[in-house]
Coordinates of C-alpha atoms and ligand atoms in Angstrom, one line a residue:
X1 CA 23.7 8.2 15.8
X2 CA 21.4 6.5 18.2
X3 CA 22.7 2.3 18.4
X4 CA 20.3 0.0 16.2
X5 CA 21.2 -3.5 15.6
X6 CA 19.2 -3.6 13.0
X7 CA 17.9 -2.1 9.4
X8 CA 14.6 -0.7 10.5
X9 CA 11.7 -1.3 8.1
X10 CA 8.8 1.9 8.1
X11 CA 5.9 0.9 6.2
X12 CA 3.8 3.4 5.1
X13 CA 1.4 1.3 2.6
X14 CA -1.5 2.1 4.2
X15 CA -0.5 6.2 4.8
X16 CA 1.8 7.4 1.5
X17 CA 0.7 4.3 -0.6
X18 CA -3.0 5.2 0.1
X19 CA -2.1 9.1 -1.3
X20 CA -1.8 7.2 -4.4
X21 CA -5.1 8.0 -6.8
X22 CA -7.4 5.3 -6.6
X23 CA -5.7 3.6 -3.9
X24 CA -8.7 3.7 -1.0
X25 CA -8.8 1.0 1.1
X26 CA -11.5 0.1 3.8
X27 CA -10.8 0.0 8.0
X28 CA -11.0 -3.8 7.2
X29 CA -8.6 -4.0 4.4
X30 CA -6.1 -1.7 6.5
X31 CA -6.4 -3.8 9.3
X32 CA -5.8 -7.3 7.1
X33 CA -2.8 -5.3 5.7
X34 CA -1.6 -4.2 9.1
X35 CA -1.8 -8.1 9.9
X36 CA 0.4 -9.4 7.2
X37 CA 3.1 -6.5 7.8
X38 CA 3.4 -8.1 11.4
X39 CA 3.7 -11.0 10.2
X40 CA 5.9 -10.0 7.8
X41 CA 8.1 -8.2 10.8
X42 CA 7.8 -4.7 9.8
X43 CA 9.2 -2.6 12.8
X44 CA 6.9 0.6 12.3
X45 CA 3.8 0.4 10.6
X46 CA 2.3 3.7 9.2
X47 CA -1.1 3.7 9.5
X48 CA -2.6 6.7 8.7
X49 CA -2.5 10.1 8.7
X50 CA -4.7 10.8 11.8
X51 CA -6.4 14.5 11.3
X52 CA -7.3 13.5 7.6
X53 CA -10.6 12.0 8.5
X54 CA -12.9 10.2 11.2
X55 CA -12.1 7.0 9.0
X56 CA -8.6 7.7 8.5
X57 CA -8.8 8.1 12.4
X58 CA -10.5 4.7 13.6
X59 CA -8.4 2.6 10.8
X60 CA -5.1 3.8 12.9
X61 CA -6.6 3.4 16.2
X62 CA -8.0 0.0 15.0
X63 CA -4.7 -1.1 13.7
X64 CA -3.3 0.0 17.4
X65 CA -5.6 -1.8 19.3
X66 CA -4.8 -5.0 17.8
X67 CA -0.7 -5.1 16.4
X68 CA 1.3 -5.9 19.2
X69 CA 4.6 -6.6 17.2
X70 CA 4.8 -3.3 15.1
X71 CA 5.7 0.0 16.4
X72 CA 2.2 2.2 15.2
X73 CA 2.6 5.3 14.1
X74 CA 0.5 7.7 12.9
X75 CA 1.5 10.9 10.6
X76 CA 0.2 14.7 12.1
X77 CA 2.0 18.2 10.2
X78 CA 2.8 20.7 12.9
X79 CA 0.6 21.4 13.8
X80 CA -1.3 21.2 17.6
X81 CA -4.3 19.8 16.8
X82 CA -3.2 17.5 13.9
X83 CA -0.4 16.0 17.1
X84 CA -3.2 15.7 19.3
X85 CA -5.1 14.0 17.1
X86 CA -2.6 11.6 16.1
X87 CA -2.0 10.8 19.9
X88 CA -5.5 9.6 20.6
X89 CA -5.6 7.6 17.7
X90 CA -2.2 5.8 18.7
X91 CA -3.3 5.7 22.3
X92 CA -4.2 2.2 22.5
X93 CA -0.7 0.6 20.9
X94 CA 1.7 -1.2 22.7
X95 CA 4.3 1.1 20.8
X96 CA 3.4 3.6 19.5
X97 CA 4.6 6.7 17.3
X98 CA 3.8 10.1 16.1
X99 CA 5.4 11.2 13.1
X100 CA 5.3 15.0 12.5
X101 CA 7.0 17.1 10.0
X102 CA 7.0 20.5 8.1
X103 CA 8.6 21.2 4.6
X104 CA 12.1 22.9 5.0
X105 CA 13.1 23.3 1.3
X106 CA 12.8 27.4 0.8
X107 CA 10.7 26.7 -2.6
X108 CA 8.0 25.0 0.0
X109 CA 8.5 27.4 2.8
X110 CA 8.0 30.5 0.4
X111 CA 4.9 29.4 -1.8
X112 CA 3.2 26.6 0.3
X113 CA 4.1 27.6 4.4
X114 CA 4.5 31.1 3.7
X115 CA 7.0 31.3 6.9
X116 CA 10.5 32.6 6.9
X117 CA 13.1 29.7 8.2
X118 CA 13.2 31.1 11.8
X119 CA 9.3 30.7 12.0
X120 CA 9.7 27.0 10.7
X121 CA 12.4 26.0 13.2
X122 CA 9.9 27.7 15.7
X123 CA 7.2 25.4 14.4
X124 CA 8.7 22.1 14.2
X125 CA 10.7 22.2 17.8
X126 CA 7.3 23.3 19.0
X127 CA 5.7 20.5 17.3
X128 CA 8.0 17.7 18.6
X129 CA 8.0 19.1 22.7
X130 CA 4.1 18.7 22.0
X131 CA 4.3 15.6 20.3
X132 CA 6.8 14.1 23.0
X133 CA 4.2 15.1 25.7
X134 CA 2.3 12.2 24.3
X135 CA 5.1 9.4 23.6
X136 CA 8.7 9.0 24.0
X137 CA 9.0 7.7 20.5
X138 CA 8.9 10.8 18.2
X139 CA 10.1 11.0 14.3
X140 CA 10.4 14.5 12.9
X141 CA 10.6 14.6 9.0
X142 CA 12.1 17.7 6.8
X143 CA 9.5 17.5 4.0
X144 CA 11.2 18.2 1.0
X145 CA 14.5 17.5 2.4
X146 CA 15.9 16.8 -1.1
X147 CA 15.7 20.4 -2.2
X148 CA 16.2 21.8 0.9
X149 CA 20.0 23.6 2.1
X150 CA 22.2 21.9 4.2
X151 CA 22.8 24.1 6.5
X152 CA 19.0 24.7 7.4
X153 CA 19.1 21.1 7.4
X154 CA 21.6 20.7 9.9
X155 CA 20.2 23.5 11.8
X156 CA 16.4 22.3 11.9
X157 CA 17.7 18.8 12.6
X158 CA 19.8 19.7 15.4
X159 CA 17.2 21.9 17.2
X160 CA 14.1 18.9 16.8
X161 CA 16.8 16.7 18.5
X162 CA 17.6 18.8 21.2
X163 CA 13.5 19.3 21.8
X164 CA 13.0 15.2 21.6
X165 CA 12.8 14.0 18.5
X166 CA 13.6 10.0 18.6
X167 CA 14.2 9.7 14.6
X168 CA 14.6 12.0 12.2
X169 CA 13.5 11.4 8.5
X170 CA 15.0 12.8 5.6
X171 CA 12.2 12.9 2.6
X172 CA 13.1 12.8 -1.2
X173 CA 9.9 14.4 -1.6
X174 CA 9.7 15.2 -5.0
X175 CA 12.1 12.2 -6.3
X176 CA 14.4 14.8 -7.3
X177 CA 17.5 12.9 -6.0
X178 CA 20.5 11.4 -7.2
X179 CA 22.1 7.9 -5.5
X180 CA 25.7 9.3 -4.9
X181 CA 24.8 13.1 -4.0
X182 CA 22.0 11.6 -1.3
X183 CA 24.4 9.2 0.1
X184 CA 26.5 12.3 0.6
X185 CA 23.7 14.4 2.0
X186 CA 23.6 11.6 4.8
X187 CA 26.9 11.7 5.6
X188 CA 27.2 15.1 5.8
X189 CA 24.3 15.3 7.9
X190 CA 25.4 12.7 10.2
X191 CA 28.8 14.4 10.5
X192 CA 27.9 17.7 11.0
X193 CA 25.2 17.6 13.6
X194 CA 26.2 17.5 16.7
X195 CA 23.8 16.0 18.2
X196 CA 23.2 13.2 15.5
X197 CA 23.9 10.6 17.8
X198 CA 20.7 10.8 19.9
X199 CA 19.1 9.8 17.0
X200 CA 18.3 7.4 14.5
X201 CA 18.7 9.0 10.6
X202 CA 16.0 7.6 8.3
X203 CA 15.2 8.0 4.6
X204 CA 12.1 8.2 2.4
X205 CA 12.2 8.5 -1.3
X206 CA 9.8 9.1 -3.9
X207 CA 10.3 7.5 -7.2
X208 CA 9.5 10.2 -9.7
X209 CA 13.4 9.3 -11.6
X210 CA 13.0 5.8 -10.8
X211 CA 15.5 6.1 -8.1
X212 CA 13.7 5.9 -4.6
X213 CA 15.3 2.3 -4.0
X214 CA 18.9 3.4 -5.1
X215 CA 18.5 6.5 -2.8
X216 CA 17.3 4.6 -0.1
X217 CA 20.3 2.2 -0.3
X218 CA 23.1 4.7 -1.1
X219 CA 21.8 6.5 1.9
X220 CA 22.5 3.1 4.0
X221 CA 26.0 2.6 2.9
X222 CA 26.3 6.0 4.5
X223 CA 24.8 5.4 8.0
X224 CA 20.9 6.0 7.4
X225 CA 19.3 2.9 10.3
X226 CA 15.7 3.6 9.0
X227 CA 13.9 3.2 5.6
X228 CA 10.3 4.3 5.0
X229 CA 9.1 2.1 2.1
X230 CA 5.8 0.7 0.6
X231 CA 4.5 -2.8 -0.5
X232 CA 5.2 -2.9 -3.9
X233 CA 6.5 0.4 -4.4
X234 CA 3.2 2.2 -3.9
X235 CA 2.7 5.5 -2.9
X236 CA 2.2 9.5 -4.4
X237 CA 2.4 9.6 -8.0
X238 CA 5.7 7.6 -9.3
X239 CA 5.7 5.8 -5.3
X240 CA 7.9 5.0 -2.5
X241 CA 11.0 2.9 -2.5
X242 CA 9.5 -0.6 -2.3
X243 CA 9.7 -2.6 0.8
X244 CA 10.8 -5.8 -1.0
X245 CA 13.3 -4.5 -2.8
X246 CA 15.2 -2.6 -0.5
X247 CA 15.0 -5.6 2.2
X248 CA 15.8 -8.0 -0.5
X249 CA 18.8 -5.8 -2.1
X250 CA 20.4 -5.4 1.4
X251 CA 19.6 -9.3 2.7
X252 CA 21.5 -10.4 -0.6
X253 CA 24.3 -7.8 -0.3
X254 CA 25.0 -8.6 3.0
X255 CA 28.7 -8.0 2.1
X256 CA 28.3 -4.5 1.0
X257 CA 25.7 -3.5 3.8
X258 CA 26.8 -5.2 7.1
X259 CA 23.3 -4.9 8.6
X260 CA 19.9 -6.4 7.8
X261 CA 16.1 -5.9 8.6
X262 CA 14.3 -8.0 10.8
X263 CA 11.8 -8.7 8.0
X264 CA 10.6 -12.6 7.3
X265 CA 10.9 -12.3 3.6
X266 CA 8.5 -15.3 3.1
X267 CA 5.4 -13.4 3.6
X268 CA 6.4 -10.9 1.5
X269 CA 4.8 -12.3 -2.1
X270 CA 1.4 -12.9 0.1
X271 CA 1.8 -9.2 0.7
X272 CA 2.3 -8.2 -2.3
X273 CA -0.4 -10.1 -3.6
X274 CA -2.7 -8.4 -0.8
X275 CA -1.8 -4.7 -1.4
X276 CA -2.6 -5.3 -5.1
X277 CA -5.6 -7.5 -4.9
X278 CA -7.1 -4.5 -2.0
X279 CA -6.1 -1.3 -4.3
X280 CA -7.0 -2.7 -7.7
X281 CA -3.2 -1.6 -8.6
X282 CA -1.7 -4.8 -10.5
X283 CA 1.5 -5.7 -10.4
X284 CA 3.7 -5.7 -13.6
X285 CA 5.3 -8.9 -14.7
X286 CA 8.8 -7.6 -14.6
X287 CA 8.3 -5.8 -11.1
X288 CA 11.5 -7.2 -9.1
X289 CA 11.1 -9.9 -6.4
X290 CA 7.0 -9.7 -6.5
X291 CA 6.8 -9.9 -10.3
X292 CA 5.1 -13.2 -12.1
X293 CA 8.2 -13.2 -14.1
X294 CA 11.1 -12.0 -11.3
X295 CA 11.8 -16.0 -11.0
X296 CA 10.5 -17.2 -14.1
X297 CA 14.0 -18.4 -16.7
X298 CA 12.8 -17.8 -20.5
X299 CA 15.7 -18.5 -22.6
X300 CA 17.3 -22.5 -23.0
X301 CA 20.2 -20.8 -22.2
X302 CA 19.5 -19.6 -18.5
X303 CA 17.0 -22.8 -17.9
X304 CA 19.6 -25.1 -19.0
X305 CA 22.5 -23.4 -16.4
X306 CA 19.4 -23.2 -13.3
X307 CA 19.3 -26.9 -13.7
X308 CA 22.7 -27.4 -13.4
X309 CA 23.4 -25.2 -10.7
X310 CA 20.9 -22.4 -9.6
X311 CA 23.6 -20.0 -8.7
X312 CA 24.6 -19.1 -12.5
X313 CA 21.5 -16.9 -13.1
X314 CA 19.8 -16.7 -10.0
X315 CA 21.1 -14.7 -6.6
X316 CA 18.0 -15.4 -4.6
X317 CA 15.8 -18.4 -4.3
X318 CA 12.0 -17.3 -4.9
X319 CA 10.3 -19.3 -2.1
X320 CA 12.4 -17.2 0.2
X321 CA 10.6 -14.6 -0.9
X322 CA 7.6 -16.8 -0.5
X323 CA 6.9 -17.7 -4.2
X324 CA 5.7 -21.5 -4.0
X325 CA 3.5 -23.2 -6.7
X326 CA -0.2 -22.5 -6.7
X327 CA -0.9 -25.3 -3.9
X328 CA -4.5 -26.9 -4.2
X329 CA -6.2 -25.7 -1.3
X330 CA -10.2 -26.5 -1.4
X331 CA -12.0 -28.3 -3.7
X332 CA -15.8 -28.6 -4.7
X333 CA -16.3 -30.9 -1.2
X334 CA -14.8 -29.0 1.1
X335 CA -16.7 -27.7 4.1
X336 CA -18.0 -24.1 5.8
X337 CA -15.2 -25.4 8.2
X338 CA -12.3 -26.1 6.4
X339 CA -13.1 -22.9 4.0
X340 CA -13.1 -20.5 7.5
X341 CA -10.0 -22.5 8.7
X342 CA -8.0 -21.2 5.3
X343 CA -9.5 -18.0 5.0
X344 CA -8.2 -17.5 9.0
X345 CA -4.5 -19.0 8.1
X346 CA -4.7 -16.2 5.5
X347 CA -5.0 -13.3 7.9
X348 CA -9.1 -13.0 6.8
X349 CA -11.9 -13.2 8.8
X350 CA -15.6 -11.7 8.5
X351 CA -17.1 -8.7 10.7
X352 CA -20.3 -10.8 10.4
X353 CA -21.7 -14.3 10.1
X354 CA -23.7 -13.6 7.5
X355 CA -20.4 -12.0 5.6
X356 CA -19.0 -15.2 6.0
X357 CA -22.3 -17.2 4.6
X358 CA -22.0 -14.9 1.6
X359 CA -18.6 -15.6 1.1
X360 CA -19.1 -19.4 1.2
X361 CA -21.5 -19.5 -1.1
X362 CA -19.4 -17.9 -3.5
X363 CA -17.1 -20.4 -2.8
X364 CA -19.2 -23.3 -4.0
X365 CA -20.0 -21.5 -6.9
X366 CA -17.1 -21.1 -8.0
X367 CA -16.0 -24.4 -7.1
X368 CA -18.5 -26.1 -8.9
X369 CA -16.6 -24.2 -12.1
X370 CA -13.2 -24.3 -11.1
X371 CA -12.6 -27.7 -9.4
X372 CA -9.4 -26.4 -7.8
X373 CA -9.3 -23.4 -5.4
X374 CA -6.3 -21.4 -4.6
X375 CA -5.0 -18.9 -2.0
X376 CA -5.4 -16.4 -4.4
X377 CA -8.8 -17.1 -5.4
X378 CA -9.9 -17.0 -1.9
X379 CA -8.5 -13.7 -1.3
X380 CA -10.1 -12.4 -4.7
X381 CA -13.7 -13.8 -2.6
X382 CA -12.9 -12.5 0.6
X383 CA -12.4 -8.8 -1.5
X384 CA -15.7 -9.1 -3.8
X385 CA -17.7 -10.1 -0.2
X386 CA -16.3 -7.1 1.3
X387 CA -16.8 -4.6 -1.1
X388 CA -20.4 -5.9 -1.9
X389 CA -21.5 -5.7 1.8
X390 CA -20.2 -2.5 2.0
X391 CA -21.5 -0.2 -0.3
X392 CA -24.8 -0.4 -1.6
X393 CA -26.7 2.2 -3.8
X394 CA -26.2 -0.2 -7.1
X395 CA -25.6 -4.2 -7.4
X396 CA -25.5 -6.3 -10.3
X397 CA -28.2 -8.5 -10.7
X398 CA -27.6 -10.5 -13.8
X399 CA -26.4 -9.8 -17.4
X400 CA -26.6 -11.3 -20.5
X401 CA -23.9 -10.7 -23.3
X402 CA -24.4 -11.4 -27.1
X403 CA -20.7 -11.6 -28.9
X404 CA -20.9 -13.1 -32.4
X405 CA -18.5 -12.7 -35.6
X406 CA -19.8 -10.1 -37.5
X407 CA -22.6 -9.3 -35.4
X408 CA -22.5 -6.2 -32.9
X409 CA -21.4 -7.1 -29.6
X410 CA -24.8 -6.3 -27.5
X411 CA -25.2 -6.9 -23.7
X412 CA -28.2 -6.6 -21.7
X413 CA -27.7 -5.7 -17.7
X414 CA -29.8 -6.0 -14.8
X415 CA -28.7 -4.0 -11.9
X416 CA -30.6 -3.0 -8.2
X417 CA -30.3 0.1 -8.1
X418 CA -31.5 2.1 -5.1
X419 CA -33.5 -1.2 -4.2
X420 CA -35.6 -0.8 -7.6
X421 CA -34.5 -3.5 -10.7
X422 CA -33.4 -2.1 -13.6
X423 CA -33.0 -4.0 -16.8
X424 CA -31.3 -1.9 -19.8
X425 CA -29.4 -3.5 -23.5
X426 CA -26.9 -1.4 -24.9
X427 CA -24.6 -1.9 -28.2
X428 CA -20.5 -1.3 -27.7
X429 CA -17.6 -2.1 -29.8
X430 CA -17.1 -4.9 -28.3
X431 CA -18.8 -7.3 -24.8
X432 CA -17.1 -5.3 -22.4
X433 CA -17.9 -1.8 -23.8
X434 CA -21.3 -2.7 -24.4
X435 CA -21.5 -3.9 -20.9
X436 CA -20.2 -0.6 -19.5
X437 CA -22.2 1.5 -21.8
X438 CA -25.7 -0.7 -20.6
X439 CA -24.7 0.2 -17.0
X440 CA -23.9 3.3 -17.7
X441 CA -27.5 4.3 -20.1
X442 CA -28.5 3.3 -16.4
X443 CA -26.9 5.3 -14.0
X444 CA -25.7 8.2 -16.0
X445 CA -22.6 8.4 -13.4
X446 CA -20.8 11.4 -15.5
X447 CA -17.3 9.7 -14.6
X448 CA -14.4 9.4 -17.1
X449 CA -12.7 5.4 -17.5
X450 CA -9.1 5.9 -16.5
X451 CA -8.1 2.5 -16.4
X452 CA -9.2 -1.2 -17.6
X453 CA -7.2 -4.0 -16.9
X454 CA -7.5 -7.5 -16.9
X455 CA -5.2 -10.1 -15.0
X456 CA -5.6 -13.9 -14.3
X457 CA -5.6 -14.9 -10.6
X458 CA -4.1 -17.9 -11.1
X459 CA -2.9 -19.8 -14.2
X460 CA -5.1 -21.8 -16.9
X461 CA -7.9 -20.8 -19.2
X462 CA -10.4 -21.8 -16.1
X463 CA -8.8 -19.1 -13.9
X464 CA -10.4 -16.5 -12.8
X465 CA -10.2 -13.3 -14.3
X466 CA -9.6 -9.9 -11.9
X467 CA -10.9 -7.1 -13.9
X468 CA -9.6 -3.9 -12.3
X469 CA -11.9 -0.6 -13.5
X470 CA -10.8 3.1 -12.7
X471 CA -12.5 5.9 -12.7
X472 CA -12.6 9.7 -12.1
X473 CA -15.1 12.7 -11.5
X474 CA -14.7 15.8 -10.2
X475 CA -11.2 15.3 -9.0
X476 CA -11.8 12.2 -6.8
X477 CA -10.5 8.8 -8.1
X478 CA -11.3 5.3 -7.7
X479 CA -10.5 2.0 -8.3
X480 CA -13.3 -0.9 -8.5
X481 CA -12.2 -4.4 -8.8
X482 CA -14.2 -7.4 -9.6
X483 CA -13.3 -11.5 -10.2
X484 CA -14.9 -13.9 -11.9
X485 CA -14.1 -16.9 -14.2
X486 CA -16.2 -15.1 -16.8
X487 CA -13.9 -11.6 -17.7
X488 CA -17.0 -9.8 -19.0
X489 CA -19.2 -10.7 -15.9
X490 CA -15.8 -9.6 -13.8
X491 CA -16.0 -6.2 -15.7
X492 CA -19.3 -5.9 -14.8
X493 CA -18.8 -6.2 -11.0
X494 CA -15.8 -3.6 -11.4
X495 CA -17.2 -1.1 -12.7
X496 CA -20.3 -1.4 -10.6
X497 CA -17.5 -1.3 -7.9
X498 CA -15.9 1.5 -8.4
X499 CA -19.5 3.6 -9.3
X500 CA -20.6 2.0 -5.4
X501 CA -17.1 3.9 -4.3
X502 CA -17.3 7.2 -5.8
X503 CA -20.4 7.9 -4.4
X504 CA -19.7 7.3 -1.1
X505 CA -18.6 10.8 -0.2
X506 CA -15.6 10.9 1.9
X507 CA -13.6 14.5 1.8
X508 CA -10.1 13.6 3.3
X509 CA -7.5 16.0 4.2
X510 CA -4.1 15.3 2.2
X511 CA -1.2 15.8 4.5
X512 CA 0.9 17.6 2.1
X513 CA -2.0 19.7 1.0
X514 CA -1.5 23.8 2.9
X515 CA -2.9 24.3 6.0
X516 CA -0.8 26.2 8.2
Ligands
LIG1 O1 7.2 12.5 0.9 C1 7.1 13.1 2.0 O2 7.8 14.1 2.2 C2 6.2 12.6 3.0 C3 6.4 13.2 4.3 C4 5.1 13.6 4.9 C5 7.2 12.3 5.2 O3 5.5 11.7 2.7
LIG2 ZN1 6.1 10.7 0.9

C-alpha cells in the first residue's frame, strides 16, 4: 500500500451529506463549511459532484479557489464528460482531486449499468487514464463494493491501479456490511492485489444497520489509510460514518490503532453546530461527541466520581472536542465593529454591505431581548440573513397570534408575496398550526409537512428558539429553518423558508441515479 503517515480524513458533507433529502445548502453555506473543515484539518474535502448542476459546479470551483490546506475533490461517474467536468471545476485548487467510480456489485451492473463485468473494467480504466490526464491525484471507487465478489474486486482494482488510480475506495453502499467480514474484505484485498501497494485503500460506509463507523474502523485495524466520512454522520438515507466519531474513536484508541488523523478536534463541535444550523438537520442529544448530552453526567453516581477524578466515567475531555460553556460574546452595546469582528473569527462574512447592515440590525433586535449574545445565536442570524436575501417570492411581514385557555388558537399573518401585502387569519389546533394554516390559505403551496422541530440555541427560557420546518412536493424536498426568541414567530419564518426553497427550481443530477 502506498506509505501515509497519517489516517486520512475525506469529507464529503457537502457531496454525499447533501444527497440527504432536505439537505440543500447554498454556494455560500458550502463555502463557510469548506472553511471550518480546513480549519478543522480535513485532508480531502468533497465538494461536489461536478456534472450535477451549474450550481453544484461553481460551489466546487468556489471552494477551490479559495482552500489552500484541503486536497479538493470533486466526484464525476465514468463517464467522459462527467471527468471533464469535474476537472474544470477543480482547476483552480492548489490540490486537487477527481474522484470517479462505477458500481461493480453484479446486482448493479445487471439492473442499473446494464454492462457485463468486461465492459465495466473497460469503463472504469478508461475513466481513470482520462481522469489522470487532468491530475495526478485520482481515487477510483467500486460503487457497491459491499455486495460486490472478490475476485472482480481484486480484478477491477488491480487494472484502475495499473491505469493511475492514486486511491482506491471501497463503498458500503448500501450499509449492508458487517464489522469483522469488512475488515476481512480489506485484508484480503490488500493481500491479494498485487499491485496494492501503489496505492492508498480507503473506505466509505453507509449506515443503513447502524454500522458505518464500526466498518470504517474494523477496516483500519486491517490496513485501510483513508476514511470518507460526514459532519455528523450525514449523508444518503441512514448517512455516512461520521467524521467525529471515527477521528475521536481512533485519537482515543491510540493503542489499538497505531495511527491518527491530522484533524484539530477543537473545531469540530463548531462544525457540527454549522452543518446542522445550514441543513435544518438537528442533532440528537445522545449523538456521540457532538451531542448536548455526550459530556453531560446525569446520575450522583457518575457526577460524584468526575469530581473526584474525571477518568472513572469519562475517556475524553469535551473541550477537546471543542465543547466550552456558552461564552458571553456581544451584548446590547456592542458596535457594527466588534459584531463584524466575531462574525469574521467565526468563519462568516457577507457577499454585500447591505447583507451585513441587515444582519446587524437583527442583532440589536435581538439584543435588546436577549441581553446576552452567543456564538450560536450569531450563526442562527448570519443563516436567517442569508436565506432571506436570497430567495424572494414570499417574506413575512408581521403576524399576530391569539392563544388563550379554552379559546381556539387563531393567528393572523401578513406576508409580501410577489411584492403585493397579503393579510390572512386562520384557526388551527393550536398557535403554530394556525400559523401554518394562515400562510398556507395564502399561498396554496400543495406541499406535504414532513418534519417540525423545535430546538433551543442556547440555554434559558430567553433563548432563542430554531424551528426547523420540512416539506415535500412532487418528489423534491426541503428543509426551511427560522430563529427567533418567540417559537411561533420562528415557525413562521421556517416555513416561509422552506416555501421560498421549493420554488426555486433547481433539477440536479444524482450521481448514483443511471446514466450510462
Ligand atoms: O455510497 C457510495 O457508493 C458513494 C460513491 C459514489 C462513492 O457515495
Ligand atoms: Zn455514499
Amino acid at each position: 500500500m502506498s506509505a501515509t503517515d497519517h489516517l486520512v480524513i475525506f469529507d464529503t458533507t457537502l457531496r454525499d451529506g447533501e444527497q440527504s433529502p432536505g439537505a440543500t445548502m447554498t454556494k455560500a453555506e458550502k463555502l463557510r463549511i469548506a472553511k471550518v473543515l480546513e480549519k478543522l484539518r480535513v485532508d480531502v474535502i468533497e465538494a461536489g459532484f461536478a456534472i450535477a448542476s451549474q450550481g453544484d459546479f461553481e460551489a466546487i470551483k468556489n471552494i477551490a479557489e479559495t482552500i489552500k490546506e484541503s486536497t479538493i475533490c470533486s466526484l464525476s461517474r465514468a463517464l467522459d464528460k462527467d471527468i471533464d467536468r469535474a476537472a474544470e471545476a477543480i482547476q483552480p485548487a492548489q490540490r486537487g482531486r477527481i474522484h470517479t467510480f462505477i458500481a461493480t456489485s453484479p446486482i448493479h451492473m445487471k439492473h442499473k449499468l446494464q454492462l457485463g463485468p468486461d465492459e465495466v473494467v473497460e469503463q472504469a480504466v478508461r475513466a481513470v487514464k482520462r481522469a489522470r490526464n487532468h491530475v495526478d491525484d485520482v481515487e477510483f471507487s467500486c460503487e457497491d463494493a459491499g455486495r460486490s465478489e472478490l475476485d472482480f474486486l481484486c480484478r477491477i482494482i488491480e487494472a484502475a491501479i495499473d491505469a493511475g488510480a492514486t486511491t482506491i475506495n471501497i463503498p458500503d453502499t448500501v450499509g449492508y456490511a458487517i464489522p469483522e467480514q469488512f475488515g476481512e474484505t480489506i485484508k484480503q484485498l490488500l493481500n491479494r492485489i498485487p499491485n496494492a501497494d501503489k496505492a492508498i485503500f480507503s473506505v466509505h460506509c453507509h449506515n443503513d444497520l447502524g454500522l458505518a463507523v464500526a466498518n470504517s474502523l474494523a477496516a483500519v485495524v486491517q490496513g485501510a489509510r483513508q476514511v470518507e466520512c460526514t459532519i455528523n454522520g450525514l449523508g444518503e438515507r441512514a448517512g455516512n460514518a461520521s467524521l467525529e466519531e471515527v477521528v475521536m474513536a481512533v485519537r482515543t484508541r491510540q493503542d489499538l490503532f497505531q495511527i491518527d488523523t491530522r484533524i484539530d478536534t477543537q473545531h469540530i463541535v463548531p462544525a457540527s453546530r454549522l452543518v446542522s444550523t445550514v441543513t435544518g438537520f438537528p442533532v440528537q442529544p445522545n449523538k456521540a461527541i457532538v451531542g448536548a448530552n455526550a459530556f453531560a453526567h446525569e446520575s450522583g453516581i457518575h457526577q460524584d466520581g468526575v469530581l473526584k477524578h474525571r477518568e472513572t466515567y469519562e475517556i475524553m475531555r469535551a473541550q477537546d472536542v471543542g465543547w466550552h460553556t456558552n461564552s458571553l460574546v456581544l451584548g446590547k452595546h456592542s458596535g457594527r465593529n466588534a459584531f463584524r469582528t466575531r462574525l469574521l473569527e467565526l468563519g462568516i462574512q457577507f457577499e454585500t454591505e447591505t447583507e451585513l447592515n441587515e444582519a446587524f440590525a437583527r442583532f440589536k433586535a435581538l439584543a435588546d431581548l436577549k441581553h446576552e449574545i452567543f456564538d450560536e445565536d450569531l450563526q442562527a442570524i448570519a443563516s436567517d440573513t442569508r436565506k432571506t436575501e436570497k430567495d424572494g417570492r414570499f417574506s413575512l411581514v408581521c403576524m399576530q397570534v391569539c392563544s388563550e385557555t379554552g379559546v381556539i388558537p387563531r393567528a393572523a399573518v401578513t406576508l409580501m408575496m410577489d411584492g403585493k401585502e397579503l393579510t390572512v387569519d386562520a384557526e388551527g389546533s393550536g398557535p403554530v398550526d394556525a400559523t401554518f394554516k394562515a400562510i398556507e390559505s395564502l399561498v396554496d403551496s400543495g406541499c406535504n409537512l414532513q418534519l417540525y422541530s423545535v430546538n433551543n440555541i442556547t440555554s434559558g427560557t430567553d433563548a432563542q428558539g430554531e424551528v426547523t420546518v420540512r416539506l415535500e412536493r412532487g418528489g423534491r424536498i426541503v428543509n426551511g429553518l427560522g430563529a427567533d426568541t418567540d417559537i411561533i414567530i420562528a415557525s413562521a419564518k421556517a416555513y416561509i423558508q422552506a416555501l421560498n426553497l421549493i420554488t426555486v427550481s433547481g433539477v440536479r443530477q444524482h450521481p448514483q441515479g443511471a446514466d450510462v
